[in-house]
mmCIF file of C-alpha atoms in Angstrom:
data_model
loop_
_atom_site.group_PDB
_atom_site.id
_atom_site.type_symbol
_atom_site.label_atom_id
_atom_site.label_comp_id
_atom_site.label_asym_id
_atom_site.label_seq_id
_atom_site.Cartn_x
_atom_site.Cartn_y
_atom_site.Cartn_z
ATOM 1 C CA LYS A 539 18.503 -7.642 -4.562
ATOM 2 C CA SER A 540 18.760 -9.128 -7.770
ATOM 3 C CA ALA A 541 17.837 -6.856 -10.548
ATOM 4 C CA THR A 542 14.011 -9.222 -10.745
ATOM 5 C CA THR A 543 12.524 -7.878 -7.489
ATOM 6 C CA GLN A 544 11.742 -11.120 -4.799
ATOM 7 C CA HIS A 545 9.035 -9.962 -2.780
ATOM 8 C CA SER A 546 8.827 -11.179 0.945
ATOM 9 C CA THR A 547 6.405 -14.380 1.392
ATOM 10 C CA MET A 548 5.747 -12.165 4.365
ATOM 11 C CA SER A 549 2.365 -11.821 5.005
ATOM 12 C CA VAL A 550 0.161 -8.138 4.911
ATOM 13 C CA LEU A 551 -3.114 -7.903 5.045
ATOM 14 C CA PHE A 552 -3.790 -4.036 4.899
ATOM 15 C CA LEU A 553 -7.087 -2.816 6.884
ATOM 16 C CA PRO A 554 -8.568 0.092 7.206
ATOM 17 C CA VAL A 555 -7.067 2.997 9.375
ATOM 18 C CA THR A 556 -8.078 6.111 9.947
ATOM 19 C CA LYS A 557 -6.790 9.612 11.267
ATOM 20 C CA GLU A 558 -7.688 8.710 14.916
ATOM 21 C CA ASP A 559 -6.586 5.404 14.227
ATOM 22 C CA LEU A 560 -2.814 7.370 14.547
ATOM 23 C CA ALA A 561 -3.556 7.160 18.237
ATOM 24 C CA ALA A 562 -4.136 3.414 18.172
ATOM 25 C CA TYR A 563 -1.485 1.978 16.764
ATOM 26 C CA ALA A 564 2.225 2.180 18.333
ATOM 27 C CA LEU A 565 5.742 1.961 16.469
ATOM 28 C CA GLU A 566 8.388 1.541 19.211
ATOM 29 C CA GLY A 567 6.346 1.080 21.944
ATOM 30 C CA LEU A 568 4.644 5.148 21.233
ATOM 31 C CA PRO A 569 1.713 5.794 19.509
ATOM 32 C CA VAL A 570 2.330 7.116 16.149
ATOM 33 C CA ALA A 571 0.345 9.953 16.273
ATOM 34 C CA GLU A 572 2.727 11.256 19.091
ATOM 35 C CA HIS A 573 6.574 10.442 17.282
ATOM 36 C CA GLY A 574 8.127 13.288 16.300
ATOM 37 C CA VAL A 575 8.975 13.390 12.664
ATOM 38 C CA ASP A 576 12.640 12.669 12.989
ATOM 39 C CA SER A 577 11.567 9.054 14.261
ATOM 40 C CA LEU A 578 9.213 8.898 11.623
ATOM 41 C CA ARG A 579 12.173 9.448 9.139
ATOM 42 C CA ALA A 580 14.070 6.982 10.970
ATOM 43 C CA ALA A 581 11.232 3.758 10.697
ATOM 44 C CA ALA A 582 10.992 4.998 7.348
ATOM 45 C CA ARG A 583 14.506 4.977 6.280
ATOM 46 C CA ALA A 584 13.963 1.692 8.046
ATOM 47 C CA ALA A 585 11.253 0.843 6.006
ATOM 48 C CA HIS A 586 12.509 1.646 2.796
ATOM 49 C CA LEU A 587 9.991 4.238 1.483
ATOM 50 C CA PRO A 588 10.560 6.584 -1.263
ATOM 51 C CA ASP A 589 12.511 9.713 0.079
ATOM 52 C CA ALA A 590 9.597 11.549 -1.576
ATOM 53 C CA VAL A 591 7.352 10.629 1.690
ATOM 54 C CA LEU A 592 10.241 11.594 4.394
ATOM 55 C CA ASP A 593 9.015 15.319 3.853
ATOM 56 C CA ASP A 594 5.393 15.010 3.327
ATOM 57 C CA GLU A 595 4.254 13.960 7.637
ATOM 58 C CA ALA A 596 0.442 14.612 7.240
ATOM 59 C CA THR A 597 1.635 11.419 4.439
ATOM 60 C CA LEU A 598 3.792 9.783 6.221
ATOM 61 C CA ARG A 599 2.029 9.051 9.026
ATOM 62 C CA PRO A 600 -1.014 7.934 7.827
ATOM 63 C CA LEU A 601 1.092 5.449 5.466
ATOM 64 C CA LEU A 602 3.573 4.320 8.622
ATOM 65 C CA ALA A 603 0.565 3.535 10.452
ATOM 66 C CA ALA A 604 -1.235 1.940 7.296
ATOM 67 C CA LEU A 605 2.086 -0.318 7.455
ATOM 68 C CA LEU A 606 1.706 -0.848 10.408
ATOM 69 C CA VAL A 607 -1.260 -3.048 10.512
ATOM 70 C CA ALA A 608 -0.189 -4.789 7.322
ATOM 71 C CA GLY A 609 2.196 -6.256 9.490
ATOM 72 C CA GLY A 610 -0.253 -7.692 12.164
ATOM 73 C CA ALA A 611 -0.151 -4.248 14.871
ATOM 74 C CA GLU A 612 -2.608 -4.699 17.563
ATOM 75 C CA ARG A 613 -4.900 -1.800 18.657
ATOM 76 C CA LEU A 614 -3.444 -0.178 21.867
ATOM 77 C CA ASP A 615 -5.631 -1.623 24.365
ATOM 78 C CA ARG A 616 -8.196 1.795 25.265
ATOM 79 C CA ARG A 617 -7.889 0.984 29.451
ATOM 80 C CA SER A 618 -4.008 0.750 29.141
ATOM 81 C CA LYS A 619 -1.850 3.428 31.275
ATOM 82 C CA GLY A 620 0.560 4.976 28.331
ATOM 83 C CA PRO A 621 2.496 4.066 25.845
ATOM 84 C CA GLY A 622 5.202 1.828 28.270
ATOM 85 C CA GLU A 623 1.633 -0.784 27.542
ATOM 86 C CA ALA A 624 2.214 -0.136 24.023
ATOM 87 C CA VAL A 625 2.249 -3.131 20.923
ATOM 88 C CA SER A 626 4.907 -3.113 18.221
ATOM 89 C CA SER A 627 4.899 -4.670 15.314
ATOM 90 C CA ALA A 628 7.721 -5.213 12.525
ATOM 91 C CA LEU A 629 6.946 -2.578 9.723
ATOM 92 C CA PRO A 630 7.356 -5.011 6.681
ATOM 93 C CA ASP A 631 9.423 -3.587 4.615
ATOM 94 C CA TRP A 632 8.348 -1.767 1.689
ATOM 95 C CA LEU A 633 10.011 -2.728 -0.464
ATOM 96 C CA ASP A 634 8.495 -6.641 -0.312
ATOM 97 C CA LEU A 635 4.934 -4.959 -0.974
ATOM 98 C CA ARG A 636 4.528 -5.948 -4.917
ATOM 99 C CA PRO A 637 5.713 -2.247 -7.147
ATOM 100 C CA GLU A 638 1.521 -2.181 -7.874
ATOM 101 C CA ALA A 639 0.587 -2.300 -4.587
ATOM 102 C CA ARG A 640 2.951 0.135 -3.256
ATOM 103 C CA ASN A 641 2.184 3.115 -5.628
ATOM 104 C CA TYR A 642 -1.739 2.709 -5.407
ATOM 105 C CA LEU A 643 -1.177 2.825 -1.518
ATOM 106 C CA LEU A 644 0.989 6.261 -1.553
ATOM 107 C CA LEU A 645 -1.458 7.990 -4.244
ATOM 108 C CA VAL A 646 -4.543 6.886 -2.285
ATOM 109 C CA VAL A 647 -2.955 8.098 1.467
ATOM 110 C CA ARG A 648 -1.280 10.617 -0.199
ATOM 111 C CA ARG A 649 -4.908 12.294 -1.937
ATOM 112 C CA GLU A 650 -6.853 11.076 1.416
ATOM 113 C CA ARG A 651 -4.236 11.037 4.374
ATOM 114 C CA GLU A 652 -6.141 7.536 5.420
ATOM 115 C CA VAL A 653 -6.961 4.108 3.987
ATOM 116 C CA THR A 654 -9.985 3.360 3.339
ATOM 117 C CA ARG A 655 -11.514 0.222 2.938
ATOM 118 C CA THR A 656 -11.936 0.358 -0.445
ATOM 119 C CA THR A 657 -8.701 1.142 -0.741
ATOM 120 C CA ALA A 658 -7.292 -1.380 2.260
ATOM 121 C CA ASP A 659 -9.486 -4.135 -0.245
ATOM 122 C CA ALA A 660 -7.685 -3.228 -3.468
ATOM 123 C CA ALA A 661 -3.968 -2.890 -2.356
ATOM 124 C CA ASN A 662 -4.779 -6.181 -1.143
ATOM 125 C CA LEU A 663 -5.412 -7.419 -4.449
ATOM 126 C CA LEU A 664 -2.829 -5.484 -5.747
ATOM 127 C CA ASN A 665 -0.058 -6.839 -3.021
ATOM 128 C CA LYS A 666 -0.948 -10.763 -4.517
ATOM 129 C CA ALA A 667 0.988 -11.708 -7.671
ATOM 130 C CA GLU A 668 -1.502 -14.877 -8.630
ATOM 131 C CA VAL A 669 -3.586 -10.946 -9.156
ATOM 132 C CA VAL A 670 -1.818 -8.936 -11.502
ATOM 133 C CA GLU A 671 0.534 -12.135 -13.065
ATOM 134 C CA SER A 672 -3.135 -13.148 -14.519
ATOM 135 C CA TYR A 673 -3.989 -9.941 -15.642
ATOM 136 C CA GLN A 674 -0.738 -8.937 -17.653
ATOM 137 C CA VAL A 675 -0.541 -12.510 -19.139
ATOM 138 C CA HIS A 676 -4.944 -12.195 -19.939
ATOM 139 C CA GLY A 677 -5.703 -8.637 -19.664
ATOM 140 C CA ASN A 678 -8.638 -6.932 -18.848
ATOM 141 C CA ARG A 679 -11.383 -9.031 -19.262
ATOM 142 C CA TRP A 680 -14.050 -6.282 -19.119
ATOM 143 C CA THR A 681 -12.925 -4.794 -21.946
ATOM 144 C CA MET A 682 -13.236 -8.144 -24.301
ATOM 145 C CA ARG A 683 -16.717 -9.622 -25.718
ATOM 146 C CA PRO A 684 -17.164 -12.789 -25.255
ATOM 147 C CA ASP A 685 -16.469 -13.397 -28.802
ATOM 148 C CA GLY A 686 -12.699 -11.759 -28.375
ATOM 149 C CA ARG A 687 -13.299 -8.624 -29.753
ATOM 150 C CA GLU A 688 -12.819 -5.969 -27.796
ATOM 151 C CA ARG A 689 -15.808 -4.085 -26.705
ATOM 152 C CA HIS A 690 -13.848 -0.493 -26.920
ATOM 153 C CA PRO A 691 -11.048 -0.354 -29.819
ATOM 154 C CA ALA A 692 -9.882 2.741 -29.106
ATOM 155 C CA LEU A 693 -8.247 1.730 -25.698
ATOM 156 C CA LYS A 694 -6.306 -1.030 -27.991
ATOM 157 C CA LYS A 695 -5.041 2.081 -29.735
ATOM 158 C CA ALA A 696 -4.403 4.185 -26.794
ATOM 159 C CA MET A 697 -2.611 1.196 -25.518
ATOM 160 C CA ALA A 698 -0.839 0.582 -28.701
ATOM 161 C CA LEU A 699 0.595 4.393 -28.503
ATOM 162 C CA GLU A 700 2.285 3.880 -24.043
ATOM 163 C CA PRO A 701 5.882 3.258 -24.211
ATOM 164 C CA ALA A 702 7.072 -0.664 -23.662
ATOM 165 C CA SER A 703 7.409 -1.051 -20.474
ATOM 166 C CA GLU A 704 10.202 -1.991 -18.548
ATOM 167 C CA ALA A 705 11.085 -5.445 -16.558
ATOM 168 C CA ALA A 706 12.063 -4.114 -13.022
#
């Protein structure tokens, strides 16, 4: 990819994923809950997940399941006779997600070991370029009064002390 990251047009929709759901979504025909650590790591590397999660199985499983769901995987039919009938979906490439969505999702999954409805909704918003770019251009409207003055001048001072972020 070039220095200016271009995000894929692949449509992803994050949905809640609980610990119980790890048995309901298949990766290469086998439920995520039944995969060995080595096959999870291989899938994570193929999807370009950060190296930091490769040794954290408790984060890796729900994160891969969340990506499967976001990529359109269907829940396994509870009446299926085994993993041969599992419906697999292509994992979206981690790098095709907006950095804001990736970082948020990773932090929450590390902490909660699942994706709640609130987390899924926030990740979906953060993965939309128009949302993040609007925020970057127009700022946080909730901290501004209708007359344009800051509601929290200390916040503006604190933000001025932060180093400018480099363009990716």
